[in-house]
Amino acid sequence: MYKAIITVRLRPSILDPEGKAIEQALQSLDFSALSGLRVGKYIEMNVEATERDVAEQMVDAACGKLLANPVMEDYSYELHEA
Amino acid sequence: MEKMKFGVVVFPGSNCDHDAYHAVKHVLGEQAEFLWHKEGHLGDVDVVILPGGFSYGDYLRCGAISRFSPIMKEVIRHASEGRHVIGICNGFQILTEAGLLPGALLRNHSLRFVCRSVRLRVENNETAFTSQFMAGQVLTVPVAHGEGNFYTDTETLGELEARNQVVFRYVDVDGEPTDQANPNGSLGNIAGIVNRHGNVLGMMPHPERVVEQLLGGDDGLGVFTSLRDAITGTVPTTS
């Protein structure tokens, strides 16, 4: 059994107005040293598998098929033994 | 003459399904039926309508989960046979998620849900969805969405433009596609596109909401009369 920690991000070429708005809010709160803010998604799930590479393949397939849209998003993940 | 049949797909969270049904059944006067998204077949429908709404609560991404509803396999098959599919608003989002249309609909540039009438210019009136319009005709049609910002990579955008797949564009009062006339930040002011074969249309504005004067206008009716013409070869006699 593994736990997968997945991060889905907007691709760098895509404007992130939400991130921009949050960054501006931070700056208005005097966090002027914080910049380049972008918003993504955090997903965690359990993976029923005994072999690490099998778990990895499953998570990768799930990301490619549903969890991320390759037109606008990139994803990365970590697997932890649970 | 036998009437054509529209199938309006109903997902959990669809909320423009009845508007679409009314437009094609009562205003256009053709046959129509609702198709629950769990259905494994489309029956004998000629045209599939994927209506607006918030299918699956827009969870994950708009259209991402509904794209895998059982009926979508049949919708993809229907489209692959060259038959007609129209996705309006959430339906457009579902079509991009399903890969039947290129690109994606991102969060509106303003971050606001935009609900108002916009002007659309008919960029291509040689499709099954627009033959009853004049080229360059400007229509007034409402939009109502938070994620309608059409995006695609530069190469795909170039192909869409070169192949005249851009069908509707947001324009101003002078018919020009200005930034101010763009309600959501869409690339090239794109409001609606067809696939390469021209049998699948996706558009963010709601033509089904402007099909009779009682609703404030009938600029959207042409989409449905065009489809009738494409399917049955009947040119409408109404003015």
PDB file of C-alpha atoms in Angstrom:
ATOM      1  CA  MET A   1       0.000   0.000   0.000  1.00  0.00           C
ATOM      2  CA  TYR A   2       1.263   3.428  -0.926  1.00  0.00           C
ATOM      3  CA  LYS A   3       0.099   6.953  -0.412  1.00  0.00           C
ATOM      4  CA  ALA A   4       0.335   9.169  -3.493  1.00  0.00           C
ATOM      5  CA  ILE A   5       0.766  12.913  -3.110  1.00  0.00           C
ATOM      6  CA  ILE A   6      -0.075  14.614  -6.401  1.00  0.00           C
ATOM      7  CA  THR A   7       0.422  18.216  -7.403  1.00  0.00           C
ATOM      8  CA  VAL A   8      -1.359  19.629 -10.449  1.00  0.00           C
ATOM      9  CA  ARG A   9      -0.156  22.993 -11.724  1.00  0.00           C
ATOM     10  CA  LEU A  10      -1.205  25.312 -14.515  1.00  0.00           C
ATOM     11  CA  ARG A  11       1.455  25.125 -17.208  1.00  0.00           C
ATOM     12  CA  PRO A  12       4.004  27.927 -16.974  1.00  0.00           C
ATOM     13  CA  SER A  13       2.821  29.457 -20.264  1.00  0.00           C
ATOM     14  CA  ILE A  14      -0.690  29.968 -18.883  1.00  0.00           C
ATOM     15  CA  LEU A  15      -1.638  33.123 -17.033  1.00  0.00           C
ATOM     16  CA  ASP A  16      -2.933  32.522 -13.539  1.00  0.00           C
ATOM     17  CA  PRO A  17      -5.236  35.431 -12.629  1.00  0.00           C
ATOM     18  CA  GLU A  18      -6.145  33.768  -9.333  1.00  0.00           C
ATOM     19  CA  GLY A  19      -2.493  33.546  -8.332  1.00  0.00           C
ATOM     20  CA  LYS A  20      -1.993  37.143  -9.377  1.00  0.00           C
ATOM     21  CA  ALA A  21      -4.927  38.334  -7.256  1.00  0.00           C
ATOM     22  CA  ILE A  22      -3.629  36.458  -4.215  1.00  0.00           C
ATOM     23  CA  GLU A  23      -0.138  37.816  -4.759  1.00  0.00           C
ATOM     24  CA  GLN A  24      -1.531  41.359  -4.880  1.00  0.00           C
ATOM     25  CA  ALA A  25      -3.453  40.728  -1.668  1.00  0.00           C
ATOM     26  CA  LEU A  26      -0.252  39.557   0.017  1.00  0.00           C
ATOM     27  CA  GLN A  27       1.602  42.606  -1.195  1.00  0.00           C
ATOM     28  CA  SER A  28      -1.104  44.860   0.181  1.00  0.00           C
ATOM     29  CA  LEU A  29      -0.495  43.102   3.522  1.00  0.00           C
ATOM     30  CA  ASP A  30       3.154  44.199   3.308  1.00  0.00           C
ATOM     31  CA  PHE A  31       4.543  40.854   2.147  1.00  0.00           C
ATOM     32  CA  SER A  32       6.419  42.723  -0.522  1.00  0.00           C
ATOM     33  CA  ALA A  33       9.159  40.088  -0.682  1.00  0.00           C
ATOM     34  CA  LEU A  34       6.716  37.421  -1.903  1.00  0.00           C
ATOM     35  CA  SER A  35       6.177  37.108  -5.653  1.00  0.00           C
ATOM     36  CA  GLY A  36       5.611  34.642  -8.474  1.00  0.00           C
ATOM     37  CA  LEU A  37       2.566  33.166  -6.734  1.00  0.00           C
ATOM     38  CA  ARG A  38       0.687  30.498  -8.672  1.00  0.00           C
ATOM     39  CA  VAL A  39      -2.198  28.345  -7.519  1.00  0.00           C
ATOM     40  CA  GLY A  40      -2.358  24.602  -8.121  1.00  0.00           C
ATOM     41  CA  LYS A  41      -4.136  21.559  -6.755  1.00  0.00           C
ATOM     42  CA  TYR A  42      -3.070  19.086  -4.110  1.00  0.00           C
ATOM     43  CA  ILE A  43      -4.502  15.570  -4.337  1.00  0.00           C
ATOM     44  CA  GLU A  44      -3.739  12.615  -2.077  1.00  0.00           C
ATOM     45  CA  MET A  45      -4.918   9.055  -2.367  1.00  0.00           C
ATOM     46  CA  ASN A  46      -4.113   5.526  -1.305  1.00  0.00           C
ATOM     47  CA  VAL A  47      -2.726   3.120  -3.872  1.00  0.00           C
ATOM     48  CA  GLU A  48      -3.278  -0.591  -3.436  1.00  0.00           C
ATOM     49  CA  ALA A  49      -0.133  -2.194  -4.847  1.00  0.00           C
ATOM     50  CA  THR A  50       2.756  -4.261  -3.585  1.00  0.00           C
ATOM     51  CA  GLU A  51       5.315  -3.119  -6.161  1.00  0.00           C
ATOM     52  CA  ARG A  52       6.402   0.473  -6.320  1.00  0.00           C
ATOM     53  CA  ASP A  53       6.598   0.609 -10.120  1.00  0.00           C
ATOM     54  CA  VAL A  54       3.072  -0.793 -10.428  1.00  0.00           C
ATOM     55  CA  ALA A  55       1.829   1.910  -8.057  1.00  0.00           C
ATOM     56  CA  GLU A  56       3.699   4.524 -10.036  1.00  0.00           C
ATOM     57  CA  GLN A  57       2.207   3.387 -13.323  1.00  0.00           C
ATOM     58  CA  MET A  58      -1.287   3.521 -11.864  1.00  0.00           C
ATOM     59  CA  VAL A  59      -0.852   7.018 -10.450  1.00  0.00           C
ATOM     60  CA  ASP A  60       0.710   8.244 -13.661  1.00  0.00           C
ATOM     61  CA  ALA A  61      -2.172   6.822 -15.716  1.00  0.00           C
ATOM     62  CA  ALA A  62      -4.745   8.379 -13.373  1.00  0.00           C
ATOM     63  CA  CYS A  63      -3.054  11.763 -13.700  1.00  0.00           C
ATOM     64  CA  GLY A  64      -2.879  11.520 -17.479  1.00  0.00           C
ATOM     65  CA  LYS A  65      -6.435  10.339 -17.910  1.00  0.00           C
ATOM     66  CA  LEU A  66      -8.379  12.398 -15.390  1.00  0.00           C
ATOM     67  CA  LEU A  67      -6.568  14.315 -12.669  1.00  0.00           C
ATOM     68  CA  ALA A  68      -4.720  16.725 -14.981  1.00  0.00           C
ATOM     69  CA  ASN A  69      -5.616  18.160 -18.384  1.00  0.00           C
ATOM     70  CA  PRO A  70      -2.427  18.227 -20.468  1.00  0.00           C
ATOM     71  CA  VAL A  71      -3.718  21.167 -22.513  1.00  0.00           C
ATOM     72  CA  MET A  72      -3.372  23.447 -19.519  1.00  0.00           C
ATOM     73  CA  GLU A  73      -1.795  21.534 -16.657  1.00  0.00           C
ATOM     74  CA  ASP A  74       1.350  19.687 -15.590  1.00  0.00           C
ATOM     75  CA  TYR A  75       1.462  17.205 -12.751  1.00  0.00           C
ATOM     76  CA  SER A  76       3.995  15.616 -10.462  1.00  0.00           C
ATOM     77  CA  TYR A  77       3.649  13.081  -7.677  1.00  0.00           C
ATOM     78  CA  GLU A  78       5.399  11.396  -4.807  1.00  0.00           C
ATOM     79  CA  LEU A  79       4.752   7.894  -3.515  1.00  0.00           C
ATOM     80  CA  HIS A  80       5.178   7.062   0.140  1.00  0.00           C
ATOM     81  CA  GLU A  81       4.922   3.591   1.640  1.00  0.00           C
ATOM     82  CA  ALA A  82       1.889   3.549   3.868  1.00  0.00           C
TER      83      ALA A  82
ATOM     84  CA  MET B   1     -42.216  15.244 -43.721  1.00  0.00           C
ATOM     85  CA  GLU B   2     -40.607  13.312 -40.899  1.00  0.00           C
ATOM     86  CA  LYS B   3     -39.245  15.449 -38.148  1.00  0.00           C
ATOM     87  CA  MET B   4     -35.628  15.336 -37.098  1.00  0.00           C
ATOM     88  CA  LYS B   5     -34.738  14.476 -33.531  1.00  0.00           C
ATOM     89  CA  PHE B   6     -32.558  16.241 -31.015  1.00  0.00           C
ATOM     90  CA  GLY B   7     -31.218  14.428 -27.946  1.00  0.00           C
ATOM     91  CA  VAL B   8     -30.483  16.634 -24.956  1.00  0.00           C
ATOM     92  CA  VAL B   9     -28.034  14.946 -22.589  1.00  0.00           C
ATOM     93  CA  VAL B  10     -28.758  15.471 -18.901  1.00  0.00           C
ATOM     94  CA  PHE B  11     -25.842  15.232 -16.490  1.00  0.00           C
ATOM     95  CA  PRO B  12     -26.190  15.674 -12.739  1.00  0.00           C
ATOM     96  CA  GLY B  13     -25.885  19.455 -12.501  1.00  0.00           C
ATOM     97  CA  SER B  14     -27.071  20.326 -16.015  1.00  0.00           C
ATOM     98  CA  ASN B  15     -29.342  23.362 -15.773  1.00  0.00           C
ATOM     99  CA  CYS B  16     -29.872  24.525 -19.358  1.00  0.00           C
ATOM    100  CA  ASP B  17     -31.238  21.186 -20.530  1.00  0.00           C
ATOM    101  CA  HIS B  18     -34.850  22.361 -20.397  1.00  0.00           C
ATOM    102  CA  ASP B  19     -33.997  25.589 -22.236  1.00  0.00           C
ATOM    103  CA  ALA B  20     -32.380  23.578 -25.029  1.00  0.00           C
ATOM    104  CA  TYR B  21     -35.319  21.161 -25.113  1.00  0.00           C
ATOM    105  CA  HIS B  22     -37.794  24.055 -25.309  1.00  0.00           C
ATOM    106  CA  ALA B  23     -35.836  25.696 -28.116  1.00  0.00           C
ATOM    107  CA  VAL B  24     -35.758  22.654 -30.375  1.00  0.00           C
ATOM    108  CA  LYS B  25     -39.097  21.071 -29.433  1.00  0.00           C
ATOM    109  CA  HIS B  26     -41.459  24.008 -28.969  1.00  0.00           C
ATOM    110  CA  VAL B  27     -39.862  26.841 -30.910  1.00  0.00           C
ATOM    111  CA  LEU B  28     -38.167  24.935 -33.723  1.00  0.00           C
ATOM    112  CA  GLY B  29     -40.963  22.351 -33.669  1.00  0.00           C
ATOM    113  CA  GLU B  30     -38.812  19.265 -34.109  1.00  0.00           C
ATOM    114  CA  GLN B  31     -38.645  16.115 -31.999  1.00  0.00           C
ATOM    115  CA  ALA B  32     -36.601  16.151 -28.836  1.00  0.00           C
ATOM    116  CA  GLU B  33     -35.840  13.858 -25.946  1.00  0.00           C
ATOM    117  CA  PHE B  34     -33.788  13.989 -22.797  1.00  0.00           C
ATOM    118  CA  LEU B  35     -30.962  11.465 -22.537  1.00  0.00           C
ATOM    119  CA  TRP B  36     -29.796  10.645 -19.001  1.00  0.00           C
ATOM    120  CA  HIS B  37     -26.007  10.543 -18.870  1.00  0.00           C
ATOM    121  CA  LYS B  38     -26.008   6.937 -17.597  1.00  0.00           C
ATOM    122  CA  GLU B  39     -27.643   5.730 -20.825  1.00  0.00           C
ATOM    123  CA  GLY B  40     -25.526   3.471 -22.975  1.00  0.00           C
ATOM    124  CA  HIS B  41     -27.172   4.494 -26.257  1.00  0.00           C
ATOM    125  CA  LEU B  42     -28.437   7.572 -28.075  1.00  0.00           C
ATOM    126  CA  GLY B  43     -31.402   5.956 -29.761  1.00  0.00           C
ATOM    127  CA  ASP B  44     -32.345   7.515 -33.082  1.00  0.00           C
ATOM    128  CA  VAL B  45     -31.305  11.105 -32.435  1.00  0.00           C
ATOM    129  CA  ASP B  46     -29.833  13.115 -35.288  1.00  0.00           C
ATOM    130  CA  VAL B  47     -28.223  15.815 -33.185  1.00  0.00           C
ATOM    131  CA  VAL B  48     -26.805  15.550 -29.676  1.00  0.00           C
ATOM    132  CA  ILE B  49     -26.963  18.646 -27.483  1.00  0.00           C
ATOM    133  CA  LEU B  50     -24.651  18.837 -24.470  1.00  0.00           C
ATOM    134  CA  PRO B  51     -26.346  21.612 -22.493  1.00  0.00           C
ATOM    135  CA  GLY B  52     -25.043  24.222 -20.102  1.00  0.00           C
ATOM    136  CA  GLY B  53     -24.848  23.844 -16.357  1.00  0.00           C
ATOM    137  CA  PHE B  54     -22.441  22.671 -13.705  1.00  0.00           C
ATOM    138  CA  SER B  55     -22.169  18.961 -14.360  1.00  0.00           C
ATOM    139  CA  TYR B  56     -20.693  17.174 -11.355  1.00  0.00           C
ATOM    140  CA  GLY B  57     -20.478  20.543  -9.639  1.00  0.00           C
ATOM    141  CA  ASP B  58     -17.545  21.508 -11.879  1.00  0.00           C
ATOM    142  CA  TYR B  59     -15.448  19.340  -9.548  1.00  0.00           C
ATOM    143  CA  LEU B  60     -11.793  18.834 -10.533  1.00  0.00           C
ATOM    144  CA  ARG B  61     -12.230  20.804 -13.790  1.00  0.00           C
ATOM    145  CA  CYS B  62     -15.392  21.843 -15.642  1.00  0.00           C
ATOM    146  CA  GLY B  63     -16.508  18.828 -17.662  1.00  0.00           C
ATOM    147  CA  ALA B  64     -13.661  16.590 -16.464  1.00  0.00           C
ATOM    148  CA  ILE B  65     -15.883  14.021 -14.763  1.00  0.00           C
ATOM    149  CA  SER B  66     -18.936  14.180 -17.032  1.00  0.00           C
ATOM    150  CA  ARG B  67     -16.615  13.516 -19.952  1.00  0.00           C
ATOM    151  CA  PHE B  68     -16.436   9.932 -18.620  1.00  0.00           C
ATOM    152  CA  SER B  69     -20.200   9.466 -18.187  1.00  0.00           C
ATOM    153  CA  PRO B  70     -21.372   6.304 -19.974  1.00  0.00           C
ATOM    154  CA  ILE B  71     -23.260   8.233 -22.660  1.00  0.00           C
ATOM    155  CA  MET B  72     -20.098  10.046 -23.733  1.00  0.00           C
ATOM    156  CA  LYS B  73     -18.784   6.900 -25.433  1.00  0.00           C
ATOM    157  CA  GLU B  74     -21.839   7.029 -27.650  1.00  0.00           C
ATOM    158  CA  VAL B  75     -21.512  10.767 -28.192  1.00  0.00           C
ATOM    159  CA  ILE B  76     -17.912  10.239 -29.331  1.00  0.00           C
ATOM    160  CA  ARG B  77     -19.045   7.455 -31.669  1.00  0.00           C
ATOM    161  CA  HIS B  78     -21.875   9.638 -33.018  1.00  0.00           C
ATOM    162  CA  ALA B  79     -19.362  12.419 -33.732  1.00  0.00           C
ATOM    163  CA  SER B  80     -16.884   9.991 -35.315  1.00  0.00           C
ATOM    164  CA  GLU B  81     -19.600   8.978 -37.788  1.00  0.00           C
ATOM    165  CA  GLY B  82     -19.791  12.586 -38.922  1.00  0.00           C
ATOM    166  CA  ARG B  83     -23.100  13.199 -37.179  1.00  0.00           C
ATOM    167  CA  HIS B  84     -23.812  16.414 -35.346  1.00  0.00           C
ATOM    168  CA  VAL B  85     -23.008  17.392 -31.785  1.00  0.00           C
ATOM    169  CA  ILE B  86     -23.397  20.814 -30.213  1.00  0.00           C
ATOM    170  CA  GLY B  87     -21.980  21.684 -26.806  1.00  0.00           C
ATOM    171  CA  ILE B  88     -23.148  24.897 -25.188  1.00  0.00           C
ATOM    172  CA  CYS B  89     -21.256  26.438 -22.270  1.00  0.00           C
ATOM    173  CA  ASN B  90     -20.628  23.469 -19.932  1.00  0.00           C
ATOM    174  CA  GLY B  91     -21.242  21.322 -23.017  1.00  0.00           C
ATOM    175  CA  PHE B  92     -18.334  23.078 -24.759  1.00  0.00           C
ATOM    176  CA  GLN B  93     -16.149  22.404 -21.718  1.00  0.00           C
ATOM    177  CA  ILE B  94     -17.140  18.720 -21.835  1.00  0.00           C
ATOM    178  CA  LEU B  95     -16.309  18.523 -25.559  1.00  0.00           C
ATOM    179  CA  THR B  96     -12.786  19.870 -24.983  1.00  0.00           C
ATOM    180  CA  GLU B  97     -12.248  17.524 -22.042  1.00  0.00           C
ATOM    181  CA  ALA B  98     -13.426  14.635 -24.224  1.00  0.00           C
ATOM    182  CA  GLY B  99     -11.000  15.606 -26.975  1.00  0.00           C
ATOM    183  CA  LEU B 100     -13.782  16.165 -29.517  1.00  0.00           C
ATOM    184  CA  LEU B 101     -12.673  19.799 -29.742  1.00  0.00           C
ATOM    185  CA  PRO B 102      -9.180  21.217 -29.218  1.00  0.00           C
ATOM    186  CA  GLY B 103      -8.186  23.579 -26.426  1.00  0.00           C
ATOM    187  CA  ALA B 104      -9.525  24.167 -22.950  1.00  0.00           C
ATOM    188  CA  LEU B 105     -11.741  26.676 -21.150  1.00  0.00           C
ATOM    189  CA  LEU B 106      -9.844  28.376 -18.338  1.00  0.00           C
ATOM    190  CA  ARG B 107     -11.041  30.578 -15.501  1.00  0.00           C
ATOM    191  CA  ASN B 108     -12.275  33.933 -16.812  1.00  0.00           C
ATOM    192  CA  HIS B 109      -9.490  36.461 -16.879  1.00  0.00           C
ATOM    193  CA  SER B 110     -11.530  38.732 -14.569  1.00  0.00           C
ATOM    194  CA  LEU B 111     -12.004  35.855 -12.094  1.00  0.00           C
ATOM    195  CA  ARG B 112     -15.689  36.810 -12.148  1.00  0.00           C
ATOM    196  CA  PHE B 113     -18.693  34.851 -13.271  1.00  0.00           C
ATOM    197  CA  VAL B 114     -19.929  36.799 -16.299  1.00  0.00           C
ATOM    198  CA  CYS B 115     -23.676  36.798 -16.963  1.00  0.00           C
ATOM    199  CA  ARG B 116     -24.764  39.241 -19.647  1.00  0.00           C
ATOM    200  CA  SER B 117     -25.537  39.583 -23.323  1.00  0.00           C
ATOM    201  CA  VAL B 118     -22.571  39.812 -25.661  1.00  0.00           C
ATOM    202  CA  ARG B 119     -22.181  40.456 -29.361  1.00  0.00           C
ATOM    203  CA  LEU B 120     -20.981  37.609 -31.534  1.00  0.00           C
ATOM    204  CA  ARG B 121     -19.752  37.864 -35.089  1.00  0.00           C
ATOM    205  CA  VAL B 122     -20.454  34.928 -37.369  1.00  0.00           C
ATOM    206  CA  GLU B 123     -16.971  34.110 -38.684  1.00  0.00           C
ATOM    207  CA  ASN B 124     -17.932  31.094 -40.744  1.00  0.00           C
ATOM    208  CA  ASN B 125     -21.445  30.640 -42.123  1.00  0.00           C
ATOM    209  CA  GLU B 126     -20.549  27.554 -44.106  1.00  0.00           C
ATOM    210  CA  THR B 127     -21.058  25.121 -41.252  1.00  0.00           C
ATOM    211  CA  ALA B 128     -24.053  22.955 -40.403  1.00  0.00           C
ATOM    212  CA  PHE B 129     -24.633  25.211 -37.396  1.00  0.00           C
ATOM    213  CA  THR B 130     -24.446  28.612 -39.070  1.00  0.00           C
ATOM    214  CA  SER B 131     -25.713  28.311 -42.652  1.00  0.00           C
ATOM    215  CA  GLN B 132     -28.793  30.422 -41.865  1.00  0.00           C
ATOM    216  CA  PHE B 133     -26.661  33.377 -40.791  1.00  0.00           C
ATOM    217  CA  MET B 134     -24.867  35.804 -43.047  1.00  0.00           C
ATOM    218  CA  ALA B 135     -21.076  35.879 -42.941  1.00  0.00           C
ATOM    219  CA  GLY B 136     -20.048  38.665 -40.584  1.00  0.00           C
ATOM    220  CA  GLN B 137     -23.540  38.957 -39.115  1.00  0.00           C
ATOM    221  CA  VAL B 138     -23.453  40.244 -35.531  1.00  0.00           C
ATOM    222  CA  LEU B 139     -25.709  38.443 -33.057  1.00  0.00           C
ATOM    223  CA  THR B 140     -26.691  39.330 -29.512  1.00  0.00           C
ATOM    224  CA  VAL B 141     -26.535  36.241 -27.320  1.00  0.00           C
ATOM    225  CA  PRO B 142     -26.094  35.854 -23.553  1.00  0.00           C
ATOM    226  CA  VAL B 143     -23.108  34.294 -21.808  1.00  0.00           C
ATOM    227  CA  ALA B 144     -23.185  32.929 -18.267  1.00  0.00           C
ATOM    228  CA  HIS B 145     -19.946  31.334 -17.141  1.00  0.00           C
ATOM    229  CA  GLY B 146     -16.959  31.517 -14.846  1.00  0.00           C
ATOM    230  CA  GLU B 147     -14.671  29.368 -16.995  1.00  0.00           C
ATOM    231  CA  GLY B 148     -15.028  30.434 -20.606  1.00  0.00           C
ATOM    232  CA  ASN B 149     -11.541  31.661 -21.350  1.00  0.00           C
ATOM    233  CA  PHE B 150     -10.666  29.685 -24.466  1.00  0.00           C
ATOM    234  CA  TYR B 151      -7.033  28.635 -24.538  1.00  0.00           C
ATOM    235  CA  THR B 152      -4.948  26.519 -26.830  1.00  0.00           C
ATOM    236  CA  ASP B 153      -1.320  26.409 -27.873  1.00  0.00           C
ATOM    237  CA  THR B 154      -0.157  28.726 -30.621  1.00  0.00           C
ATOM    238  CA  GLU B 155       0.126  25.983 -33.218  1.00  0.00           C
ATOM    239  CA  THR B 156      -3.432  24.741 -32.674  1.00  0.00           C
ATOM    240  CA  LEU B 157      -4.725  28.307 -32.665  1.00  0.00           C
ATOM    241  CA  GLY B 158      -3.060  28.859 -36.031  1.00  0.00           C
ATOM    242  CA  GLU B 159      -4.710  25.712 -37.409  1.00  0.00           C
ATOM    243  CA  LEU B 160      -8.134  26.727 -36.083  1.00  0.00           C
ATOM    244  CA  GLU B 161      -7.841  30.092 -37.789  1.00  0.00           C
ATOM    245  CA  ALA B 162      -6.397  28.721 -41.022  1.00  0.00           C
ATOM    246  CA  ARG B 163      -9.112  26.092 -41.357  1.00  0.00           C
ATOM    247  CA  ASN B 164     -11.929  28.530 -40.554  1.00  0.00           C
ATOM    248  CA  GLN B 165     -12.848  26.512 -37.478  1.00  0.00           C
ATOM    249  CA  VAL B 166     -13.497  29.679 -35.495  1.00  0.00           C
ATOM    250  CA  VAL B 167     -17.244  30.095 -35.915  1.00  0.00           C
ATOM    251  CA  PHE B 168     -18.114  32.874 -33.448  1.00  0.00           C
ATOM    252  CA  ARG B 169     -16.014  35.697 -32.069  1.00  0.00           C
ATOM    253  CA  TYR B 170     -16.807  38.252 -29.349  1.00  0.00           C
ATOM    254  CA  VAL B 171     -17.040  41.706 -30.927  1.00  0.00           C
ATOM    255  CA  ASP B 172     -17.958  45.251 -29.959  1.00  0.00           C
ATOM    256  CA  VAL B 173     -20.790  47.425 -31.225  1.00  0.00           C
ATOM    257  CA  ASP B 174     -18.814  48.068 -34.416  1.00  0.00           C
ATOM    258  CA  GLY B 175     -18.302  44.371 -35.005  1.00  0.00           C
ATOM    259  CA  GLU B 176     -14.627  44.484 -34.031  1.00  0.00           C
ATOM    260  CA  PRO B 177     -13.017  41.834 -31.807  1.00  0.00           C
ATOM    261  CA  THR B 178     -11.601  44.205 -29.196  1.00  0.00           C
ATOM    262  CA  ASP B 179     -10.293  43.371 -25.711  1.00  0.00           C
ATOM    263  CA  GLN B 180     -13.200  45.265 -24.202  1.00  0.00           C
ATOM    264  CA  ALA B 181     -15.685  43.106 -26.077  1.00  0.00           C
ATOM    265  CA  ASN B 182     -14.010  39.963 -24.763  1.00  0.00           C
ATOM    266  CA  PRO B 183     -15.929  38.835 -21.655  1.00  0.00           C
ATOM    267  CA  ASN B 184     -13.478  36.208 -20.437  1.00  0.00           C
ATOM    268  CA  GLY B 185     -10.008  36.654 -21.951  1.00  0.00           C
ATOM    269  CA  SER B 186     -10.418  34.042 -24.700  1.00  0.00           C
ATOM    270  CA  LEU B 187      -7.546  33.867 -27.190  1.00  0.00           C
ATOM    271  CA  GLY B 188      -8.493  35.682 -30.371  1.00  0.00           C
ATOM    272  CA  ASN B 189     -11.880  36.607 -28.825  1.00  0.00           C
ATOM    273  CA  ILE B 190     -12.985  33.065 -29.693  1.00  0.00           C
ATOM    274  CA  ALA B 191     -16.536  32.265 -28.557  1.00  0.00           C
ATOM    275  CA  GLY B 192     -17.190  29.101 -30.564  1.00  0.00           C
ATOM    276  CA  ILE B 193     -15.318  26.593 -32.719  1.00  0.00           C
ATOM    277  CA  VAL B 194     -16.048  23.542 -34.822  1.00  0.00           C
ATOM    278  CA  ASN B 195     -13.922  20.439 -35.164  1.00  0.00           C
ATOM    279  CA  ARG B 196     -11.951  19.790 -38.321  1.00  0.00           C
ATOM    280  CA  HIS B 197     -14.831  17.929 -39.987  1.00  0.00           C
ATOM    281  CA  GLY B 198     -17.314  20.620 -39.049  1.00  0.00           C
ATOM    282  CA  ASN B 199     -19.823  18.311 -37.372  1.00  0.00           C
ATOM    283  CA  VAL B 200     -19.052  19.221 -33.746  1.00  0.00           C
ATOM    284  CA  LEU B 201     -19.640  22.768 -32.446  1.00  0.00           C
ATOM    285  CA  GLY B 202     -18.691  24.112 -29.046  1.00  0.00           C
ATOM    286  CA  MET B 203     -19.671  27.596 -27.922  1.00  0.00           C
ATOM    287  CA  MET B 204     -19.742  29.412 -24.602  1.00  0.00           C
ATOM    288  CA  PRO B 205     -22.710  31.735 -25.380  1.00  0.00           C
ATOM    289  CA  HIS B 206     -26.254  30.372 -25.100  1.00  0.00           C
ATOM    290  CA  PRO B 207     -28.153  30.413 -28.414  1.00  0.00           C
ATOM    291  CA  GLU B 208     -30.987  28.407 -26.826  1.00  0.00           C
ATOM    292  CA  ARG B 209     -31.745  31.378 -24.565  1.00  0.00           C
ATOM    293  CA  VAL B 210     -32.551  33.680 -27.483  1.00  0.00           C
ATOM    294  CA  VAL B 211     -34.911  31.790 -29.756  1.00  0.00           C
ATOM    295  CA  GLU B 212     -38.089  33.888 -29.479  1.00  0.00           C
ATOM    296  CA  GLN B 213     -39.000  37.499 -28.812  1.00  0.00           C
ATOM    297  CA  LEU B 214     -40.530  36.540 -25.474  1.00  0.00           C
ATOM    298  CA  LEU B 215     -36.966  35.827 -24.336  1.00  0.00           C
ATOM    299  CA  GLY B 216     -35.738  39.190 -25.555  1.00  0.00           C
ATOM    300  CA  GLY B 217     -34.507  38.148 -28.963  1.00  0.00           C
ATOM    301  CA  ASP B 218     -34.209  35.319 -31.438  1.00  0.00           C
ATOM    302  CA  ASP B 219     -30.632  35.711 -32.636  1.00  0.00           C
ATOM    303  CA  GLY B 220     -29.788  32.210 -31.452  1.00  0.00           C
ATOM    304  CA  LEU B 221     -32.508  30.450 -33.413  1.00  0.00           C
ATOM    305  CA  GLY B 222     -30.344  30.356 -36.541  1.00  0.00           C
ATOM    306  CA  VAL B 223     -28.089  27.750 -34.955  1.00  0.00           C
ATOM    307  CA  PHE B 224     -31.034  25.361 -34.741  1.00  0.00           C
ATOM    308  CA  THR B 225     -32.624  26.216 -38.081  1.00  0.00           C
ATOM    309  CA  SER B 226     -29.197  25.715 -39.666  1.00  0.00           C
ATOM    310  CA  LEU B 227     -29.001  22.260 -38.106  1.00  0.00           C
ATOM    311  CA  ARG B 228     -32.474  21.436 -39.387  1.00  0.00           C
ATOM    312  CA  ASP B 229     -31.421  22.521 -42.833  1.00  0.00           C
ATOM    313  CA  ALA B 230     -28.283  20.373 -42.617  1.00  0.00           C
ATOM    314  CA  ILE B 231     -30.213  17.297 -41.478  1.00  0.00           C
ATOM    315  CA  THR B 232     -33.450  17.512 -43.440  1.00  0.00           C
ATOM    316  CA  GLY B 233     -32.606  19.920 -46.210  1.00  0.00           C
ATOM    317  CA  THR B 234     -35.544  22.082 -45.168  1.00  0.00           C
ATOM    318  CA  VAL B 235     -35.068  25.801 -45.401  1.00  0.00           C
ATOM    319  CA  PRO B 236     -37.245  27.410 -42.735  1.00  0.00           C
ATOM    320  CA  THR B 237     -40.204  29.389 -43.976  1.00  0.00           C
ATOM    321  CA  THR B 238     -40.598  31.490 -40.831  1.00  0.00           C
ATOM    322  CA  SER B 239     -39.396  35.045 -41.090  1.00  0.00           C
TER     323      SER B 239
END
